[in-house]
Amino acid sequence: MDNKTVYLNGQYLPLNEAKVSVLDRGFLFGDGIYEVIPSYYGHLFHFQDHLTRLENSLAGIRLANPHTREQWLEILTSLLDASENQYIYLQITRGVAAKRDHAFPETIEPTVFAMCSNIIPFAGRENGVKAVTMDDSRWGFCNIKAITLLGNILHRQEAVDQDCAEAILVKDGMVTEGAASNVFAVIDGILVTPPKGNNILPGITRDVIVEIAAKNNIACREQPITLDALKSAQEIWITSSIREILPVVELDSKAVANGKPGPVFETMDQLFQAYKQSLS
Ligand code: PDD
């Protein structure tokens, strides 16, 4: 195990010394939220946007934010190695309660944990990846970045079992998102991504792509995508902080267009990489 330094409840300590009680509500109930924040060239990417989403997730589970934005920045920056492209995993649970009870305890200190890992360039960027569609069986608050990820991991594992990189989820005939990513498609020459709401996580990568498209006159709409429209799309991408933009070249065992990453992806990926560099 990489015995790196991690942050736990006000202390920096080696990973193998970071311990949490078995009575922690994160462990017992999955009662907590998290963030994944990439860092390029030593700068946390869209830090303020990640913090806004963190605040929304905390509000969504009625947990007070234990730190100010300045404190978060200081806590997290101390974990970074500026020579690497990395990401911070930050988790806040409701904390340790004396007895197991579903309802919130009256007085409780949250548990705050953060660690940093290197971003390993994702295989499949060059040639694209395979994805499979399946019914979205997750809960009704997918806009909260909850640590309760059992629905997501079962979907992802089903995709992996079918030799695919991602599960693309569909609710009532409409595409929601990937098991751990947002979805874009090029349909009739227009870049489309499902609108925000309780069915999807408002991805920061997604927002950045929508902004880049607007600035570069790439036609882009936030509107519902039917499963039928996805199946005949010219391009499909999945996006996340760790995978950035990945082209999907095979969906449900059928090639997407000619089975190669498409031209809108090539353009957007170049713009995205240039944008990252411009912030460093
Ligand atoms: N997941 N939708 C879901 C369900 C996700 O889990 C993620 C990211 C995204 C993309 O969000 P962003 O662009 O802000 O990373 C969308 C992270 C990376 C994870 O769980 O590891």
mmCIF file of C-alpha atoms and ligand atoms in Angstrom:
data_model
loop_
_atom_site.group_PDB
_atom_site.id
_atom_site.type_symbol
_atom_site.label_atom_id
_atom_site.label_comp_id
_atom_site.label_asym_id
_atom_site.label_seq_id
_atom_site.Cartn_x
_atom_site.Cartn_y
_atom_site.Cartn_z
ATOM 1 C CA MET A 1 0.000 0.000 0.000
ATOM 2 C CA ASP A 2 1.194 3.502 -0.871
ATOM 3 C CA ASN A 3 1.607 4.934 2.635
ATOM 4 C CA LYS A 4 0.976 8.499 1.537
ATOM 5 C CA THR A 5 -0.048 11.336 3.805
ATOM 6 C CA VAL A 6 -3.788 11.806 4.138
ATOM 7 C CA TYR A 7 -5.994 14.236 6.059
ATOM 8 C CA LEU A 8 -8.368 13.026 8.766
ATOM 9 C CA ASN A 9 -10.257 15.288 11.181
ATOM 10 C CA GLY A 10 -7.653 18.045 11.447
ATOM 11 C CA GLN A 11 -4.557 15.838 11.231
ATOM 12 C CA TYR A 12 -2.169 14.880 8.450
ATOM 13 C CA LEU A 13 -1.040 11.311 8.951
ATOM 14 C CA PRO A 14 0.189 8.254 7.050
ATOM 15 C CA LEU A 15 -2.621 6.403 5.274
ATOM 16 C CA ASN A 16 -2.105 3.247 7.333
ATOM 17 C CA GLU A 17 -2.610 5.234 10.555
ATOM 18 C CA ALA A 18 -5.840 6.899 9.400
ATOM 19 C CA LYS A 19 -8.609 5.081 11.267
ATOM 20 C CA VAL A 20 -12.343 5.688 11.579
ATOM 21 C CA SER A 21 -14.725 4.190 14.155
ATOM 22 C CA VAL A 22 -17.023 1.343 13.115
ATOM 23 C CA LEU A 23 -19.826 3.473 14.585
ATOM 24 C CA ASP A 24 -19.207 6.150 11.941
ATOM 25 C CA ARG A 25 -22.488 6.783 10.148
ATOM 26 C CA GLY A 26 -20.628 6.727 6.848
ATOM 27 C CA PHE A 27 -19.731 3.091 7.537
ATOM 28 C CA LEU A 28 -23.085 2.073 9.038
ATOM 29 C CA PHE A 29 -25.493 3.979 6.779
ATOM 30 C CA GLY A 30 -23.522 5.502 3.918
ATOM 31 C CA ASP A 31 -24.548 8.795 5.567
ATOM 32 C CA GLY A 32 -22.165 11.209 3.900
ATOM 33 C CA ILE A 33 -21.129 12.996 0.746
ATOM 34 C CA TYR A 34 -17.930 13.343 -1.265
ATOM 35 C CA GLU A 35 -16.123 15.334 -3.939
ATOM 36 C CA VAL A 36 -13.476 14.459 -6.506
ATOM 37 C CA ILE A 37 -11.415 17.496 -7.497
ATOM 38 C CA PRO A 38 -8.707 17.214 -10.167
ATOM 39 C CA SER A 39 -5.492 19.182 -9.865
ATOM 40 C CA TYR A 40 -3.434 20.027 -12.955
ATOM 41 C CA TYR A 41 0.062 21.446 -12.636
ATOM 42 C CA GLY A 42 -0.555 22.050 -8.904
ATOM 43 C CA HIS A 43 -3.833 23.989 -9.319
ATOM 44 C CA LEU A 44 -7.163 22.608 -8.195
ATOM 45 C CA PHE A 45 -9.353 22.677 -11.306
ATOM 46 C CA HIS A 46 -12.554 24.734 -10.919
ATOM 47 C CA PHE A 47 -12.130 24.642 -7.137
ATOM 48 C CA GLN A 48 -14.969 27.137 -6.491
ATOM 49 C CA ASP A 49 -17.402 25.095 -8.598
ATOM 50 C CA HIS A 50 -16.473 21.906 -6.756
ATOM 51 C CA LEU A 51 -16.995 23.724 -3.445
ATOM 52 C CA THR A 52 -20.412 24.977 -4.576
ATOM 53 C CA ARG A 53 -21.399 21.399 -5.408
ATOM 54 C CA LEU A 54 -19.986 20.233 -2.043
ATOM 55 C CA GLU A 55 -22.143 22.841 -0.279
ATOM 56 C CA ASN A 56 -25.211 21.722 -2.241
ATOM 57 C CA SER A 57 -24.527 18.065 -1.381
ATOM 58 C CA LEU A 58 -24.101 18.953 2.317
ATOM 59 C CA ALA A 59 -27.345 20.962 2.271
ATOM 60 C CA GLY A 60 -29.036 18.036 0.507
ATOM 61 C CA ILE A 61 -28.290 15.737 3.462
ATOM 62 C CA ARG A 62 -28.758 18.485 6.081
ATOM 63 C CA LEU A 63 -25.150 18.510 7.250
ATOM 64 C CA ALA A 64 -23.404 21.766 8.224
ATOM 65 C CA ASN A 65 -20.244 22.636 6.302
ATOM 66 C CA PRO A 66 -17.418 22.197 8.828
ATOM 67 C CA HIS A 67 -15.042 24.610 7.037
ATOM 68 C CA THR A 68 -14.923 27.858 5.102
ATOM 69 C CA ARG A 69 -13.765 27.837 1.478
ATOM 70 C CA GLU A 70 -10.419 29.314 2.566
ATOM 71 C CA GLN A 71 -9.959 26.526 5.108
ATOM 72 C CA TRP A 72 -10.852 23.864 2.531
ATOM 73 C CA LEU A 73 -8.360 25.331 0.085
ATOM 74 C CA GLU A 74 -5.605 25.235 2.698
ATOM 75 C CA ILE A 75 -6.454 21.707 3.887
ATOM 76 C CA LEU A 76 -6.552 20.272 0.364
ATOM 77 C CA THR A 77 -3.630 22.176 -1.169
ATOM 78 C CA SER A 78 -1.327 20.751 1.505
ATOM 79 C CA LEU A 79 -1.948 17.271 0.080
ATOM 80 C CA LEU A 80 -0.941 18.129 -3.495
ATOM 81 C CA ASP A 81 2.273 17.386 -5.317
ATOM 82 C CA ALA A 82 2.560 20.121 -7.965
ATOM 83 C CA SER A 83 4.720 17.980 -10.239
ATOM 84 C CA GLU A 84 1.894 15.491 -10.894
ATOM 85 C CA ASN A 85 -1.622 15.579 -12.297
ATOM 86 C CA GLN A 86 -3.685 14.447 -9.373
ATOM 87 C CA TYR A 87 -7.126 14.371 -7.842
ATOM 88 C CA ILE A 88 -8.358 14.956 -4.345
ATOM 89 C CA TYR A 89 -10.916 12.581 -2.895
ATOM 90 C CA LEU A 90 -12.775 14.397 -0.102
ATOM 91 C CA GLN A 91 -15.396 12.710 2.038
ATOM 92 C CA ILE A 92 -17.535 14.111 4.842
ATOM 93 C CA THR A 93 -19.770 11.825 6.878
ATOM 94 C CA ARG A 94 -22.209 12.751 9.619
ATOM 95 C CA GLY A 95 -19.706 11.296 12.096
ATOM 96 C CA VAL A 96 -19.646 8.811 14.952
ATOM 97 C CA ALA A 97 -22.859 8.346 16.944
ATOM 98 C CA ALA A 98 -23.011 6.502 20.272
ATOM 99 C CA LYS A 99 -25.778 4.218 19.066
ATOM 100 C CA ARG A 100 -27.045 3.043 15.705
ATOM 101 C CA ASP A 101 -30.263 4.879 14.894
ATOM 102 C CA HIS A 102 -31.454 5.894 11.438
ATOM 103 C CA ALA A 103 -32.523 9.398 12.523
ATOM 104 C CA PHE A 104 -29.795 12.051 12.896
ATOM 105 C CA PRO A 105 -28.205 12.225 16.364
ATOM 106 C CA GLU A 106 -28.573 15.592 18.095
ATOM 107 C CA THR A 107 -24.944 16.395 18.704
ATOM 108 C CA ILE A 108 -22.307 14.912 16.449
ATOM 109 C CA GLU A 109 -19.038 15.960 14.863
ATOM 110 C CA PRO A 110 -18.655 15.198 11.163
ATOM 111 C CA THR A 111 -15.813 12.972 9.995
ATOM 112 C CA VAL A 112 -13.656 14.691 7.356
ATOM 113 C CA PHE A 113 -11.277 12.659 5.242
ATOM 114 C CA ALA A 114 -9.209 13.703 2.222
ATOM 115 C CA MET A 115 -6.518 12.012 0.177
ATOM 116 C CA CYS A 116 -4.716 12.731 -3.040
ATOM 117 C CA SER A 117 -3.948 10.277 -5.878
ATOM 118 C CA ASN A 118 -2.227 10.582 -9.224
ATOM 119 C CA ILE A 119 -4.416 10.712 -12.330
ATOM 120 C CA ILE A 120 -3.420 7.771 -14.490
ATOM 121 C CA PRO A 121 -4.151 8.623 -18.159
ATOM 122 C CA PHE A 122 -7.247 6.631 -19.004
ATOM 123 C CA ALA A 123 -6.889 3.811 -21.507
ATOM 124 C CA GLY A 124 -9.341 4.276 -24.359
ATOM 125 C CA ARG A 125 -8.809 7.972 -24.979
ATOM 126 C CA GLU A 126 -7.132 7.264 -28.351
ATOM 127 C CA ASN A 127 -9.439 4.594 -29.704
ATOM 128 C CA GLY A 128 -12.551 5.026 -27.603
ATOM 129 C CA VAL A 129 -14.357 2.674 -25.255
ATOM 130 C CA LYS A 130 -17.371 0.372 -25.218
ATOM 131 C CA ALA A 131 -20.506 1.162 -23.227
ATOM 132 C CA VAL A 132 -23.737 -0.630 -22.514
ATOM 133 C CA THR A 133 -27.146 0.867 -21.740
ATOM 134 C CA MET A 134 -29.250 -0.302 -18.814
ATOM 135 C CA ASP A 135 -32.244 0.838 -16.773
ATOM 136 C CA ASP A 136 -31.231 3.384 -14.154
ATOM 137 C CA SER A 137 -32.122 1.695 -10.880
ATOM 138 C CA ARG A 138 -30.619 4.329 -8.571
ATOM 139 C CA TRP A 139 -32.412 6.489 -6.016
ATOM 140 C CA GLY A 140 -34.149 9.837 -6.522
ATOM 141 C CA PHE A 141 -31.392 12.207 -5.364
ATOM 142 C CA CYS A 142 -28.647 11.650 -7.931
ATOM 143 C CA ASN A 143 -27.818 15.383 -7.822
ATOM 144 C CA ILE A 144 -26.343 14.824 -4.325
ATOM 145 C CA LYS A 145 -22.802 13.435 -4.505
ATOM 146 C CA ALA A 146 -23.587 10.852 -1.837
ATOM 147 C CA ILE A 147 -21.102 8.195 -0.704
ATOM 148 C CA THR A 148 -24.035 5.744 -0.880
ATOM 149 C CA LEU A 149 -22.945 4.429 -4.280
ATOM 150 C CA LEU A 150 -24.257 0.870 -4.272
ATOM 151 C CA GLY A 151 -26.599 1.545 -7.218
ATOM 152 C CA ASN A 152 -23.754 3.094 -9.231
ATOM 153 C CA ILE A 153 -21.261 0.336 -8.488
ATOM 154 C CA LEU A 154 -23.714 -2.432 -9.393
ATOM 155 C CA HIS A 155 -24.339 -0.703 -12.738
ATOM 156 C CA ARG A 156 -20.610 -0.229 -13.365
ATOM 157 C CA GLN A 157 -19.848 -3.840 -12.465
ATOM 158 C CA GLU A 158 -22.542 -5.051 -14.857
ATOM 159 C CA ALA A 159 -20.842 -2.998 -17.582
ATOM 160 C CA VAL A 160 -17.395 -4.398 -16.677
ATOM 161 C CA ASP A 161 -18.837 -7.933 -16.722
ATOM 162 C CA GLN A 162 -19.872 -7.210 -20.332
ATOM 163 C CA ASP A 163 -16.351 -5.993 -21.156
ATOM 164 C CA CYS A 164 -17.484 -2.344 -21.238
ATOM 165 C CA ALA A 165 -15.935 0.758 -19.669
ATOM 166 C CA GLU A 166 -19.210 2.332 -18.614
ATOM 167 C CA ALA A 167 -22.927 1.759 -18.081
ATOM 168 C CA ILE A 168 -25.099 4.425 -19.694
ATOM 169 C CA LEU A 169 -28.255 4.697 -17.636
ATOM 170 C CA VAL A 170 -31.765 5.200 -18.957
ATOM 171 C CA LYS A 171 -34.861 6.207 -16.969
ATOM 172 C CA ASP A 172 -38.322 6.076 -18.572
ATOM 173 C CA GLY A 173 -36.745 5.952 -22.034
ATOM 174 C CA MET A 174 -34.482 8.977 -21.387
ATOM 175 C CA VAL A 175 -30.711 8.907 -20.945
ATOM 176 C CA THR A 176 -29.659 10.126 -17.492
ATOM 177 C CA GLU A 177 -25.871 9.670 -17.122
ATOM 178 C CA GLY A 178 -23.120 7.089 -16.771
ATOM 179 C CA ALA A 179 -22.559 5.063 -13.587
ATOM 180 C CA ALA A 180 -19.718 7.513 -12.733
ATOM 181 C CA SER A 181 -19.854 10.045 -15.563
ATOM 182 C CA ASN A 182 -22.072 12.403 -17.547
ATOM 183 C CA VAL A 183 -23.108 11.679 -21.114
ATOM 184 C CA PHE A 184 -22.869 13.778 -24.276
ATOM 185 C CA ALA A 185 -24.033 12.819 -27.770
ATOM 186 C CA VAL A 186 -23.787 14.418 -31.185
ATOM 187 C CA ILE A 187 -27.245 14.158 -32.746
ATOM 188 C CA ASP A 188 -28.033 15.744 -36.122
ATOM 189 C CA GLY A 189 -24.718 17.594 -35.870
ATOM 190 C CA ILE A 190 -25.548 19.169 -32.481
ATOM 191 C CA LEU A 191 -23.808 18.376 -29.206
ATOM 192 C CA VAL A 192 -26.463 17.418 -26.656
ATOM 193 C CA THR A 193 -26.329 16.519 -22.951
ATOM 194 C CA PRO A 194 -29.253 15.732 -20.621
ATOM 195 C CA PRO A 195 -30.452 18.697 -18.530
ATOM 196 C CA LYS A 196 -29.612 19.020 -14.834
ATOM 197 C CA GLY A 197 -32.142 17.779 -12.276
ATOM 198 C CA ASN A 198 -32.479 15.128 -9.569
ATOM 199 C CA ASN A 199 -31.681 12.368 -12.073
ATOM 200 C CA ILE A 200 -28.056 13.312 -12.683
ATOM 201 C CA LEU A 201 -25.001 14.576 -10.883
ATOM 202 C CA PRO A 202 -24.228 18.101 -12.102
ATOM 203 C CA GLY A 203 -20.754 17.265 -13.380
ATOM 204 C CA ILE A 204 -18.103 19.978 -13.314
ATOM 205 C CA THR A 205 -16.492 18.508 -16.462
ATOM 206 C CA ARG A 206 -19.934 18.658 -18.116
ATOM 207 C CA ASP A 207 -20.286 22.378 -17.232
ATOM 208 C CA VAL A 208 -16.793 23.133 -18.544
ATOM 209 C CA ILE A 209 -17.592 21.408 -21.866
ATOM 210 C CA VAL A 210 -20.865 23.338 -22.219
ATOM 211 C CA GLU A 211 -18.932 26.601 -21.590
ATOM 212 C CA ILE A 212 -16.150 25.688 -24.029
ATOM 213 C CA ALA A 213 -18.772 24.853 -26.686
ATOM 214 C CA ALA A 214 -20.493 28.227 -26.195
ATOM 215 C CA LYS A 215 -17.202 30.144 -26.451
ATOM 216 C CA ASN A 216 -16.171 28.307 -29.612
ATOM 217 C CA ASN A 217 -19.457 28.381 -31.522
ATOM 218 C CA ILE A 218 -19.993 24.649 -31.218
ATOM 219 C CA ALA A 219 -23.764 24.124 -31.228
ATOM 220 C CA CYS A 220 -24.629 22.586 -27.843
ATOM 221 C CA ARG A 221 -27.953 22.008 -26.095
ATOM 222 C CA GLU A 222 -28.872 20.803 -22.644
ATOM 223 C CA GLN A 223 -31.939 18.742 -23.514
ATOM 224 C CA PRO A 224 -33.346 15.242 -22.950
ATOM 225 C CA ILE A 225 -31.909 12.415 -25.066
ATOM 226 C CA THR A 226 -34.123 9.419 -25.823
ATOM 227 C CA LEU A 227 -32.564 5.965 -25.867
ATOM 228 C CA ASP A 228 -33.476 5.713 -29.570
ATOM 229 C CA ALA A 229 -31.687 8.999 -30.331
ATOM 230 C CA LEU A 230 -28.613 7.800 -28.418
ATOM 231 C CA LYS A 231 -28.561 4.564 -30.376
ATOM 232 C CA SER A 232 -28.396 6.457 -33.670
ATOM 233 C CA ALA A 233 -26.085 9.280 -32.463
ATOM 234 C CA GLN A 234 -23.059 10.271 -34.572
ATOM 235 C CA GLU A 235 -20.904 10.512 -31.440
ATOM 236 C CA ILE A 236 -21.240 9.567 -27.776
ATOM 237 C CA TRP A 237 -18.902 10.712 -24.989
ATOM 238 C CA ILE A 238 -18.690 10.117 -21.258
ATOM 239 C CA THR A 239 -17.126 12.801 -19.070
ATOM 240 C CA SER A 240 -15.770 13.029 -15.534
ATOM 241 C CA SER A 241 -13.041 14.667 -13.484
ATOM 242 C CA ILE A 242 -10.867 11.561 -13.650
ATOM 243 C CA ARG A 243 -11.601 10.393 -17.193
ATOM 244 C CA GLU A 244 -12.049 13.875 -18.727
ATOM 245 C CA ILE A 245 -13.734 13.213 -22.110
ATOM 246 C CA LEU A 246 -13.838 9.649 -23.396
ATOM 247 C CA PRO A 247 -15.370 8.767 -26.751
ATOM 248 C CA VAL A 248 -17.719 5.781 -26.775
ATOM 249 C CA VAL A 249 -17.193 3.897 -30.030
ATOM 250 C CA GLU A 250 -19.392 0.893 -29.353
ATOM 251 C CA LEU A 251 -22.816 0.945 -27.672
ATOM 252 C CA ASP A 252 -24.694 -2.257 -26.854
ATOM 253 C CA SER A 253 -22.282 -4.211 -29.105
ATOM 254 C CA LYS A 254 -22.920 -1.956 -32.134
ATOM 255 C CA ALA A 255 -20.432 0.544 -33.569
ATOM 256 C CA VAL A 256 -21.208 4.225 -32.954
ATOM 257 C CA ALA A 257 -21.057 5.757 -36.485
ATOM 258 C CA ASN A 258 -17.840 4.350 -38.025
ATOM 259 C CA GLY A 259 -16.594 2.954 -34.700
ATOM 260 C CA LYS A 260 -13.889 5.621 -34.273
ATOM 261 C CA PRO A 261 -13.719 8.774 -32.094
ATOM 262 C CA GLY A 262 -15.601 11.483 -34.003
ATOM 263 C CA PRO A 263 -14.559 14.946 -35.210
ATOM 264 C CA VAL A 264 -16.522 16.877 -32.558
ATOM 265 C CA PHE A 265 -14.720 14.853 -29.870
ATOM 266 C CA GLU A 266 -11.311 15.578 -31.460
ATOM 267 C CA THR A 267 -12.075 19.322 -31.473
ATOM 268 C CA MET A 268 -13.507 19.406 -27.962
ATOM 269 C CA ASP A 269 -10.686 17.330 -26.505
ATOM 270 C CA GLN A 270 -8.085 19.711 -27.949
ATOM 271 C CA LEU A 271 -9.988 22.723 -26.614
ATOM 272 C CA PHE A 272 -10.342 21.055 -23.210
ATOM 273 C CA GLN A 273 -6.609 20.270 -22.986
ATOM 274 C CA ALA A 274 -5.736 23.828 -24.037
ATOM 275 C CA TYR A 275 -8.160 25.227 -21.442
ATOM 276 C CA LYS A 276 -6.543 23.118 -18.679
ATOM 277 C CA GLN A 277 -3.109 24.414 -19.661
ATOM 278 C CA SER A 278 -4.378 28.001 -19.763
ATOM 279 C CA LEU A 279 -5.314 27.777 -16.062
ATOM 280 C CA SER A 280 -1.879 26.641 -14.934
HETATM 281 N N1 PDD B 1 -17.621 10.717 -10.386
HETATM 282 N N2 PDD B 1 -22.091 11.439 -12.687
HETATM 283 C C1 PDD B 1 -21.703 10.586 -11.739
HETATM 284 C C2 PDD B 1 -22.702 9.593 -11.214
HETATM 285 C C3 PDD B 1 -20.386 10.624 -11.241
HETATM 286 O O1 PDD B 1 -20.013 9.777 -10.266
HETATM 287 C C4 PDD B 1 -19.466 11.558 -11.775
HETATM 288 C C5 PDD B 1 -18.048 11.667 -11.310
HETATM 289 C C6 PDD B 1 -19.915 12.436 -12.789
HETATM 290 C C7 PDD B 1 -19.010 13.496 -13.392
HETATM 291 O O2 PDD B 1 -18.812 14.570 -12.517
HETATM 292 P P1 PDD B 1 -17.469 15.433 -12.568
HETATM 293 O O3 PDD B 1 -17.315 15.881 -13.964
HETATM 294 O O4 PDD B 1 -17.718 16.574 -11.633
HETATM 295 O O5 PDD B 1 -16.348 14.528 -12.118
HETATM 296 C C8 PDD B 1 -21.230 12.349 -13.216
HETATM 297 C C9 PDD B 1 -16.365 10.807 -9.713
HETATM 298 C C10 PDD B 1 -15.212 11.131 -10.583
HETATM 299 C C11 PDD B 1 -16.174 9.568 -8.848
HETATM 300 O O6 PDD B 1 -17.162 9.135 -8.279
HETATM 301 O O7 PDD B 1 -15.058 9.074 -8.720
#
